Short mmCIF file of C-alpha atoms and ligand atoms in Angstrom, two decimals:
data_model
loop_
_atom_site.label_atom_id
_atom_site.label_comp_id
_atom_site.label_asym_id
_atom_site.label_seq_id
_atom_site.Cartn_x
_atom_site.Cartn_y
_atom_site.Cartn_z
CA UNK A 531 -23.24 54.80 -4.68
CA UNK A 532 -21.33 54.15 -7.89
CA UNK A 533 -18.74 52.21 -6.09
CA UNK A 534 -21.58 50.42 -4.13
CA UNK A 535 -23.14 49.37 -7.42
CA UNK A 536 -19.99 48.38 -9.04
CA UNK A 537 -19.05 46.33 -6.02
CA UNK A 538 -22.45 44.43 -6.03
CA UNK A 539 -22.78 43.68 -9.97
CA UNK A 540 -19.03 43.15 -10.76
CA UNK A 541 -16.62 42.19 -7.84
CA UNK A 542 -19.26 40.56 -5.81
CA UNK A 543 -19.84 37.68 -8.65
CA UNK A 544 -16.59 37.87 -9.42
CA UNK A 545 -15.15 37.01 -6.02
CA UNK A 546 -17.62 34.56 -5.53
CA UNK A 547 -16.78 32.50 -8.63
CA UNK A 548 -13.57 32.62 -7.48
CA UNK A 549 -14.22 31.07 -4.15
CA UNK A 550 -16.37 28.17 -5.64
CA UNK A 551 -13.25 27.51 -8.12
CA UNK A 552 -10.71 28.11 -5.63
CA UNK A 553 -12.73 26.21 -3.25
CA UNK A 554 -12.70 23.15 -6.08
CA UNK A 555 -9.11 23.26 -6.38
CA UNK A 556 -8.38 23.55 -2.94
CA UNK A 557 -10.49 20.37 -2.04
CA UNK A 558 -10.57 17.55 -4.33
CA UNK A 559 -11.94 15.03 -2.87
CA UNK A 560 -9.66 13.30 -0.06
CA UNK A 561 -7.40 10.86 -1.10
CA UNK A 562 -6.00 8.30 1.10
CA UNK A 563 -2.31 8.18 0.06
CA UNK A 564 -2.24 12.02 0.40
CA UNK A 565 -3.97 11.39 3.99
CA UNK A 566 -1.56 9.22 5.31
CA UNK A 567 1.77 10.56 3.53
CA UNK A 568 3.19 10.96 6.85
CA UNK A 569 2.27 7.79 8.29
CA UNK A 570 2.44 4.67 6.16
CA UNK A 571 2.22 3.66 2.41
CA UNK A 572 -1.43 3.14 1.04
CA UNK A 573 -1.38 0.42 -1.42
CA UNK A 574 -3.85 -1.91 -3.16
CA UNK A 575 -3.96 -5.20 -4.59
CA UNK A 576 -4.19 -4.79 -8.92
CA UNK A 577 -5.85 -7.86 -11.21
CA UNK A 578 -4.70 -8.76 -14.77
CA UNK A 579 -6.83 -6.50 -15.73
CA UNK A 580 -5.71 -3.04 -14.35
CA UNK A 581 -2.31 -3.93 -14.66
CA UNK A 582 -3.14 -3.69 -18.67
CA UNK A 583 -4.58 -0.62 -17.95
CA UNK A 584 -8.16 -2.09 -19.47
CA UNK A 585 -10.63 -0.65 -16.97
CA UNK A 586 -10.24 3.43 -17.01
CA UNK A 587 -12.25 4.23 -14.50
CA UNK A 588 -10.56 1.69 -11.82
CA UNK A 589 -7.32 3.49 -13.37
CA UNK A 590 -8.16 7.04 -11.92
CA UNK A 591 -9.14 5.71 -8.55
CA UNK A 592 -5.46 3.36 -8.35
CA UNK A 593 -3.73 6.92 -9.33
CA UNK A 594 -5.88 9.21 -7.26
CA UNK A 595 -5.68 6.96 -3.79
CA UNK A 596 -2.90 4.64 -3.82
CA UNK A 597 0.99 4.70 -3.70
CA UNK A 598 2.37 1.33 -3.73
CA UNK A 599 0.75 -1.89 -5.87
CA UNK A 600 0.79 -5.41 -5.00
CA UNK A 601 -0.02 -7.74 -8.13
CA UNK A 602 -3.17 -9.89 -6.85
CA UNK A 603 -2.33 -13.00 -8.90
CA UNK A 604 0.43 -12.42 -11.43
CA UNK A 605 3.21 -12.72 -9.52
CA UNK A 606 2.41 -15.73 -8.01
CA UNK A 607 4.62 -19.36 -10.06
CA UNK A 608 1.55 -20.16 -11.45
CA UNK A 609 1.61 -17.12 -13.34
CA UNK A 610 5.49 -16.61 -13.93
CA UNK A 611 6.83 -19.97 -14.29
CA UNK A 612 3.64 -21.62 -15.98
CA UNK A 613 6.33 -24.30 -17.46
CA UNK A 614 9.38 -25.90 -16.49
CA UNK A 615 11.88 -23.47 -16.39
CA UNK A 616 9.88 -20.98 -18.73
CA UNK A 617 9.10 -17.63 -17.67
CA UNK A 618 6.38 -15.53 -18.33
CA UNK A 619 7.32 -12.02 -17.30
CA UNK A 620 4.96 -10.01 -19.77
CA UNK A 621 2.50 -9.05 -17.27
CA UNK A 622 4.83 -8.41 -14.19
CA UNK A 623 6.95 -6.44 -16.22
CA UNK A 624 3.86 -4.07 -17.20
CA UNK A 625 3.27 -3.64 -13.58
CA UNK A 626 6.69 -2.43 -12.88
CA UNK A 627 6.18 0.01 -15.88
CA UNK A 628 2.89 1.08 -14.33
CA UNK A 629 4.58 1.97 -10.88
CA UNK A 630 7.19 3.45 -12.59
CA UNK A 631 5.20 5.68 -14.48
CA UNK A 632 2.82 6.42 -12.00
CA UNK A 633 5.70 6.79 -9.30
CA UNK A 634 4.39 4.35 -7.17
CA UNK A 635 5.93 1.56 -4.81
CA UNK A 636 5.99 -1.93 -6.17
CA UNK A 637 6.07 -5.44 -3.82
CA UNK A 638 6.70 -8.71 -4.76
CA UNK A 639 3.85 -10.75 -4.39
CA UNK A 640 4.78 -13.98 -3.26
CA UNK A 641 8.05 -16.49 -3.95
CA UNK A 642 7.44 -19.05 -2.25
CA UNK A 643 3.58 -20.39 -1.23
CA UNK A 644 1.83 -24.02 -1.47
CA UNK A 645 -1.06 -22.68 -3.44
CA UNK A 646 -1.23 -21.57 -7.11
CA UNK A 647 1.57 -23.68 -8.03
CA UNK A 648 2.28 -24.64 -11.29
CA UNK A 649 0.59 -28.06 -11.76
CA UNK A 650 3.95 -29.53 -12.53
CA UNK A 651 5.53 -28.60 -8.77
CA UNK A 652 2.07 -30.47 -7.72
CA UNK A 653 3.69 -33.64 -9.18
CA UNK A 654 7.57 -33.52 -8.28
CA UNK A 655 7.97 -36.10 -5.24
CA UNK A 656 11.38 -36.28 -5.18
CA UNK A 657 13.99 -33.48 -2.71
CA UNK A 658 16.06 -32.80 -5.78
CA UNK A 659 13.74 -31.55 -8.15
CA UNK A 660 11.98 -29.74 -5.97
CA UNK A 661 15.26 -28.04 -4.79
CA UNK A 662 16.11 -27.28 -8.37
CA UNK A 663 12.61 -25.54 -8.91
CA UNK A 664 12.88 -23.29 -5.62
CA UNK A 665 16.23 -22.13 -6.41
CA UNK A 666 15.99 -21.45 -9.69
CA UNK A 667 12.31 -19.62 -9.20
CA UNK A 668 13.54 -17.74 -6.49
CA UNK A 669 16.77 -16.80 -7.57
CA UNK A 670 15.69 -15.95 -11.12
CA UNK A 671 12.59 -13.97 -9.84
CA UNK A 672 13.72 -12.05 -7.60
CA UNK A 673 16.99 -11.20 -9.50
CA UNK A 674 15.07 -9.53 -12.05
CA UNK A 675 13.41 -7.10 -10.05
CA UNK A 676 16.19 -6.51 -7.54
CA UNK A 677 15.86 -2.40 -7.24
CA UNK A 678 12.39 -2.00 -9.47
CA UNK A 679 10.56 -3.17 -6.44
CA UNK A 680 10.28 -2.23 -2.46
CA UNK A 681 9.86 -5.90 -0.88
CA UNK A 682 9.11 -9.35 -1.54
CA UNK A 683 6.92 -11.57 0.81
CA UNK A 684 9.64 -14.29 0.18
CA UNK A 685 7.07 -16.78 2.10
CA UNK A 686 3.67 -16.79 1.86
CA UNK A 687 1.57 -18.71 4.49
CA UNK A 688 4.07 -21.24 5.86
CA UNK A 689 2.03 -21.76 9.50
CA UNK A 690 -0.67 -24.14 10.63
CA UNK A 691 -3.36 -21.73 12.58
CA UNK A 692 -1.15 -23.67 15.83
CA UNK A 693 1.64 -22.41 14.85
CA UNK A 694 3.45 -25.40 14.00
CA UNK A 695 4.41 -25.58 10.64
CA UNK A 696 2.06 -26.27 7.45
CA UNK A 697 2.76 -29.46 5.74
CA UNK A 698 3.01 -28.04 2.64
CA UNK A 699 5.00 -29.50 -0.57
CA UNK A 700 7.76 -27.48 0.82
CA UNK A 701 8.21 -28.31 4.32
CA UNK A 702 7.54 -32.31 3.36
CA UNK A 703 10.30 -32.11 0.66
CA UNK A 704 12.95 -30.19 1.82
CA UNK A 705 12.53 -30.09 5.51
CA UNK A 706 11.54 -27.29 7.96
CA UNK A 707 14.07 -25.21 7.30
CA UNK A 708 12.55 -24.18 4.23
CA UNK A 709 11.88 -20.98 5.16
CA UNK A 710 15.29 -19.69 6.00
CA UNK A 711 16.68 -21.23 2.91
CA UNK A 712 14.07 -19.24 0.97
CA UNK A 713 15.46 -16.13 2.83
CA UNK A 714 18.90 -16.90 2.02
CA UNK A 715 18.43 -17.58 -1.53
CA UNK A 716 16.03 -14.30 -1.79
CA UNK A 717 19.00 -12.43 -0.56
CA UNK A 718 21.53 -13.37 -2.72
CA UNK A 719 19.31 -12.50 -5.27
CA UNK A 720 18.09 -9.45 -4.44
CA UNK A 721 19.96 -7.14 -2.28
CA UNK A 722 18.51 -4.48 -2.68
CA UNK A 723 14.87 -5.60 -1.46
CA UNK A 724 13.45 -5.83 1.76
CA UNK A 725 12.28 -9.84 2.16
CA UNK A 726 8.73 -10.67 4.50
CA UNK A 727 7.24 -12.88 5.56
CA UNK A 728 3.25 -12.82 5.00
CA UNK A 729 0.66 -15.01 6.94
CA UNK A 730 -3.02 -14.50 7.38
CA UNK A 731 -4.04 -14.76 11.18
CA UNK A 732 -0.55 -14.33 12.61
CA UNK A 733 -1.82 -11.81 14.80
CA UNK A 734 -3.63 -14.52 16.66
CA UNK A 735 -1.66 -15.90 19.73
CA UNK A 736 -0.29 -19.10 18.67
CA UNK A 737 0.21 -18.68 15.23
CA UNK A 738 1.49 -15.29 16.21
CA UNK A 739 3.90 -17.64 18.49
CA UNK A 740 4.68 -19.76 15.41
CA UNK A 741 5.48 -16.81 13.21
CA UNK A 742 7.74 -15.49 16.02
CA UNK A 743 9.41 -18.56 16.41
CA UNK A 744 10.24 -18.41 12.58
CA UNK A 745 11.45 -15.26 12.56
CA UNK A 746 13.76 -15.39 15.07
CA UNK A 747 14.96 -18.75 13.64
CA UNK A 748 15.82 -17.13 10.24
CA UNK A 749 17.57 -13.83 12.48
CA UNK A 750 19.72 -17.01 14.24
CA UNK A 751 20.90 -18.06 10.87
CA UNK A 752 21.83 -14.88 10.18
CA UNK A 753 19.58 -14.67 7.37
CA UNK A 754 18.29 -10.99 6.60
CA UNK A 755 14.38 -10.41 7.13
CA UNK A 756 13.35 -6.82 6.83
CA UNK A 757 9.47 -7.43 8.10
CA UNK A 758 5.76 -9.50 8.43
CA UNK A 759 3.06 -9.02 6.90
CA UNK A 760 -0.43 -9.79 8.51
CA UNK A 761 -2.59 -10.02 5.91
CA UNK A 762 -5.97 -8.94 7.37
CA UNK A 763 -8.35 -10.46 5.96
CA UNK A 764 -10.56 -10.05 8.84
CA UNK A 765 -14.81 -9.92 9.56
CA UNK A 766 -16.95 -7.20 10.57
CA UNK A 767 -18.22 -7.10 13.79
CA UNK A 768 -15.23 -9.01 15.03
CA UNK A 769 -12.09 -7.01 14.30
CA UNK A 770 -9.39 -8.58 16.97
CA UNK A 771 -8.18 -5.01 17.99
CA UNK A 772 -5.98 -6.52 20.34
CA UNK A 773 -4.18 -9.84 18.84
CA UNK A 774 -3.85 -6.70 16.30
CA UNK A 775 -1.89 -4.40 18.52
CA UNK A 776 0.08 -6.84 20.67
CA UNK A 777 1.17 -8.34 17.28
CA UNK A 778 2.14 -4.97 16.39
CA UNK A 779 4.49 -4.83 19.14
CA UNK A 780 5.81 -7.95 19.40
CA UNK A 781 6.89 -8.17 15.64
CA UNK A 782 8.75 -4.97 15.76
CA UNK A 783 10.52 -5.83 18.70
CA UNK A 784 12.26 -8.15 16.46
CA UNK A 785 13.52 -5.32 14.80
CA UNK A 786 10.96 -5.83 11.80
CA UNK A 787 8.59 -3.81 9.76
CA UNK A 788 5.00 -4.31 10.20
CA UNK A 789 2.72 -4.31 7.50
CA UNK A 790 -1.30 -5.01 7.22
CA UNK A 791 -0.98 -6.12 3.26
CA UNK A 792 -4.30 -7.70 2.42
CA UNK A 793 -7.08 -5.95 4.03
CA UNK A 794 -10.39 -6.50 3.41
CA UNK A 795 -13.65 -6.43 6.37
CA UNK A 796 -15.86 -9.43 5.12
CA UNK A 797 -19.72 -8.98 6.05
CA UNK A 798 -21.33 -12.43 4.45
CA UNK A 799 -21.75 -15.29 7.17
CA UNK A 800 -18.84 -17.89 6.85
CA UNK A 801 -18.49 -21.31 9.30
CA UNK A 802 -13.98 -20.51 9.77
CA UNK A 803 -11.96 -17.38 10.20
CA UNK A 804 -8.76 -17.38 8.16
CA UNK A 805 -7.92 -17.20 4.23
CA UNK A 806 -7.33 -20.95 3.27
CA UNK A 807 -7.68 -20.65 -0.74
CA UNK A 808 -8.27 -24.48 -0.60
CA UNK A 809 -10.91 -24.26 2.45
CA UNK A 810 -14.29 -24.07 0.91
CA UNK A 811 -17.85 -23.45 2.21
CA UNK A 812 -20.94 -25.27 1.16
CA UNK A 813 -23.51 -22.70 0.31
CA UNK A 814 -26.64 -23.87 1.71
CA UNK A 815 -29.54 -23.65 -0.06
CA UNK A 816 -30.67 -20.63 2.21
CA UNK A 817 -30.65 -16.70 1.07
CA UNK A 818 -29.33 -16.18 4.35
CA UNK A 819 -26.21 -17.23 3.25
CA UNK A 820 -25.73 -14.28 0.87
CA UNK A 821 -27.97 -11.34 1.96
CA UNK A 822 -26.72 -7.86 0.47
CA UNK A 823 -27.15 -8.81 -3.63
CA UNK A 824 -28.59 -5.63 -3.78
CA UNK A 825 -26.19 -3.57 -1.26
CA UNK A 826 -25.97 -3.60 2.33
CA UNK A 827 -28.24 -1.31 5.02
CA UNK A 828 -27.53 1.17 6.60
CA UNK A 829 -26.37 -0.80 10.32
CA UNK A 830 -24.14 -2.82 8.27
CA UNK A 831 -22.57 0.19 5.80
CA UNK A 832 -22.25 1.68 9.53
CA UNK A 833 -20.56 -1.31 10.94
CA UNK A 834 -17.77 -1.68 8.48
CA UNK A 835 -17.19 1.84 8.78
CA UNK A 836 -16.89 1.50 12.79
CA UNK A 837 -14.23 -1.66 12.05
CA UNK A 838 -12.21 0.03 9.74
CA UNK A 839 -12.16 3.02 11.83
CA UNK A 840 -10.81 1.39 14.57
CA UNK A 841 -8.45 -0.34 12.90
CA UNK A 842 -6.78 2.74 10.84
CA UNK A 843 -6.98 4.57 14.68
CA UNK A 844 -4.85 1.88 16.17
CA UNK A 845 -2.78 1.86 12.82
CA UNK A 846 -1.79 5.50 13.02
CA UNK A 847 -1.29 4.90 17.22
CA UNK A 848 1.55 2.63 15.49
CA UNK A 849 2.42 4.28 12.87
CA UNK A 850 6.19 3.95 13.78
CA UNK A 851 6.21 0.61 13.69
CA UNK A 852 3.52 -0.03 10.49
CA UNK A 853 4.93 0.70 6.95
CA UNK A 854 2.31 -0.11 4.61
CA UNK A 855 -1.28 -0.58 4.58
CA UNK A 856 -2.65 -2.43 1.77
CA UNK A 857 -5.75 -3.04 0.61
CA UNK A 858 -6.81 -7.03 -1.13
CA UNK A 859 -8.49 -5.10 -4.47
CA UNK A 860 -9.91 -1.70 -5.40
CA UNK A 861 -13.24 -2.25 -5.22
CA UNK A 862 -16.00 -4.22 -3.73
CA UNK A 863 -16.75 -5.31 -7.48
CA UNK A 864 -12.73 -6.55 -7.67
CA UNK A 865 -12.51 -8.58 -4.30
CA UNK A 866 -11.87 -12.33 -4.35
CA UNK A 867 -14.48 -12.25 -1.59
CA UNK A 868 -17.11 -12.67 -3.74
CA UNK A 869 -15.97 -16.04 -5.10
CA UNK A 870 -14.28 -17.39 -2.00
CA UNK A 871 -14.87 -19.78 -0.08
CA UNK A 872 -18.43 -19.71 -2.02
CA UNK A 873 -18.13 -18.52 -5.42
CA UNK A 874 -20.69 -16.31 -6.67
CA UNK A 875 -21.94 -14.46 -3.37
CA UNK A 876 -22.00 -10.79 -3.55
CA UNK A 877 -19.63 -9.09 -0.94
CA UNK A 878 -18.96 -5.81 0.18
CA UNK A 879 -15.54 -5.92 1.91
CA UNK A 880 -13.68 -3.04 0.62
CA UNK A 881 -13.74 0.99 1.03
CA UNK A 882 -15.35 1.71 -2.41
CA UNK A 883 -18.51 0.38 -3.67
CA UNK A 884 -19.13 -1.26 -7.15
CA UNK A 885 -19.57 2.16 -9.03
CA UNK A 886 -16.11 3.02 -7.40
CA UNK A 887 -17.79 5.45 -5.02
CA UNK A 888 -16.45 5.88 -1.29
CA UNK A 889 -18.74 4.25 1.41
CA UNK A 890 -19.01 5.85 4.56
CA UNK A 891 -16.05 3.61 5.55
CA UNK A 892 -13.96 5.28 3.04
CA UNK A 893 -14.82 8.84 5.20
CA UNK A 894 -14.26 6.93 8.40
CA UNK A 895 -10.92 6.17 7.48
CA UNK A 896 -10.47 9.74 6.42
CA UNK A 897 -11.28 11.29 9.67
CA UNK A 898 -9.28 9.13 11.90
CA UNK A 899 -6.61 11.50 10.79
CA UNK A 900 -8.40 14.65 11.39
CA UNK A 901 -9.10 13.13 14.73
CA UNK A 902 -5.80 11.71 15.60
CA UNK A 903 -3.36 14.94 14.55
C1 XIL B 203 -6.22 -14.62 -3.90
C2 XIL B 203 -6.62 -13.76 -5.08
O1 XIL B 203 -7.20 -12.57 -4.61
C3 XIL B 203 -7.60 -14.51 -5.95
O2 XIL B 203 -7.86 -13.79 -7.16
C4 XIL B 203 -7.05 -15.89 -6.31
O3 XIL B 203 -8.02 -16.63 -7.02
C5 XIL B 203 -6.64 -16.65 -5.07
O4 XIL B 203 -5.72 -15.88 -4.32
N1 XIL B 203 -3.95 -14.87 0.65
C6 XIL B 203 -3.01 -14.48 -0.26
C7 XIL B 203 -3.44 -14.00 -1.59
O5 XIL B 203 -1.82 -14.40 0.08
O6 XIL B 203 -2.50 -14.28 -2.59
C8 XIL B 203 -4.79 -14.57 -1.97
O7 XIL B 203 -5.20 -13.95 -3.18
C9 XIL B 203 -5.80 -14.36 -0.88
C10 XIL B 203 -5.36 -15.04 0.40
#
């Protein structure tokens, strides 16, 4: 009876405490780098902001689910060569120290893209300055960070949504073959880095075609390109599951990496498809045109859980061939959705909410690993 006694007022408490605190150490809540360890890297796009480390509770979340960082704006010209041949490598230099200290991945986001250009590029007409800019941007840039960081996307967005080639600054200056010069001159540079190309909609057929095309044009030259991203900046409802996965195959049978590097599931109407940062919508004067100001329903929280579902599920089918999956932000509050192509809409594109809480997508995503394995 003694023993009985002791057993119920002492042990019995005891062991249960230990449970609950075992129980809280055992499962913190899931993590999405942890998740997919095994599969592919889990990365996120950072702003000025949480590079200088100025919003703590974004901090936790970047350390707690993420394990490579892609600067969302700093890394662009704009931002590192503001003037003529001055650079300004303050804040790209903090995020190296950040993924360095954190023990996280780093890529280069981008070398060489038509938009956010210094103003100055915006006024050169002439092949030889334009030349001496490009060479001297890439070949300074990506020196510097030649073994700090995992990949560059040397190009950024080179292809008309035909596939034929953008007419960008670039390709009307210095010809089409642009591109594989901007290879070349990456790889001189940087050695040690694996070079991309990134595009947004190059899973769709004839841009996909286009990208193709490029690639294997750059491979002819005998130019090194380690592997495409597709950015992924897609809509709910309307996920193209299978541009995705035929992409998926046909860019790694070019013997290249496959990334998805700036994910994000938009839910507010929009007239295009793409991620033009010069298209722009006219908001009309209609509430319809920006419905979830105060959250979204349930159907919709359920949709964008379905679409990213599906898409980590046919990630992880691939996981052989996929390397990285990176979010565009950390949270819905953070996304450039909310100010593109309409500014000031409230959008809800992401896996954690405003407060930095998981949505149900978050636990989709979760489980298509407990499903999968
Ligand atoms: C966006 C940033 O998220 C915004 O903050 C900025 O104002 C414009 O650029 N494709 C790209 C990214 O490759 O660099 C863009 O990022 C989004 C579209």
């Amino acid at each position: 009876m003694k023993t009985r006694n002791t057993l119920i007022t002492i042990i019995l408490p005891a062991l249960l405490l230990a449970s609950c605190t075992s129980d809280k150490a055992l499962a913190p809540g899931p993590s999405l780098k942890n998740t997919f360890i095994n599969d592919f890297l889990i990365g996120t796009a950072l702003s000025a902001n949480q590079i200088e480390e100025k919003d703590s509770v974004a901090d936790v979340l970047i350390r707690e689910q993420f394990n490579v960082l892609t600067a969302e704006n700093i890394m662009k010209s704009l931002f590192l060569q503001p003037e003529w041949g001055k650079f300004d490598f303050r804040l790209a230099d903090k995020l190296i120290d950040y993924g360095t200290k954190n023990k996280m991945t780093l890529v280069g986001h981008t070398l060489v893209w038509h938009s956010q250009l210094p103003r100055y590029v915006h006024r050169i007409t002439d092949k030889d300055s334009l030349t001496e800019f490009f060479t001297n941007h890439i070949t300074t840039v990506a020196a510097r960070y030649d073994g700090k960081i995992l990949g560059w996307d040397v190009v950024n967005e080179a292809l008309n949504e035909d596939g034929t080639m953008r007419e960008s600054i670039f390709y009307k200056l210095l010809g089409e073959n642009y591109v594989t010069e901007a290879f070349r001159l990456a790889q001189q540079a940087a050695p040690n880095t694996e070079l991309y190309y990134n595009d947004y909609n190059i899973e769709q057929p004839k841009k996909r075609a286009g990208a193709v095309a490029l690639i294997k044009k750059i491979q002819d030259a005998n130019v090194r390109i380690d592997g495409v991203g597709i950015q992924g900046h897609w809509h709910a409802g309307r996920i193209p599951l299978k541009d995705i996965e035929e992409s998926i195959l046909e860019y790694s049978a070019l013997g290249l990496k496959v990334m998805i590097t700036e994910l994000d599931v938009e839910l507010l109407p929009r007239n295009f498809t793409g991620a033009d940062i010069s298209e722009r919508m006219k908001m009309k004067d209609d509430p319809a045109f920006n419905p979830y100001i105060s959250g979204i329903p349930d159907s919709v929280q359920q949709q964008l859980a379905n679409d990213y579902e599906a898409l980590f599920k046919l990630f992880l089918k691939h996981k052989d061939k996929i390397t990285r999956v990176t979010f565009w932000g950390v949270n819905d509050g953070q996304s450039w959705l909310n100010g593109w192509p309409v500014p000031g809409r409230t959008n809800h594109p992401l896996l954690f909410d405003r407060e930095f809480k998981p949505k149900p997508a978050f636990y989709k995503v979760i489980g298509t690993k407990e499903n999968v394995n």
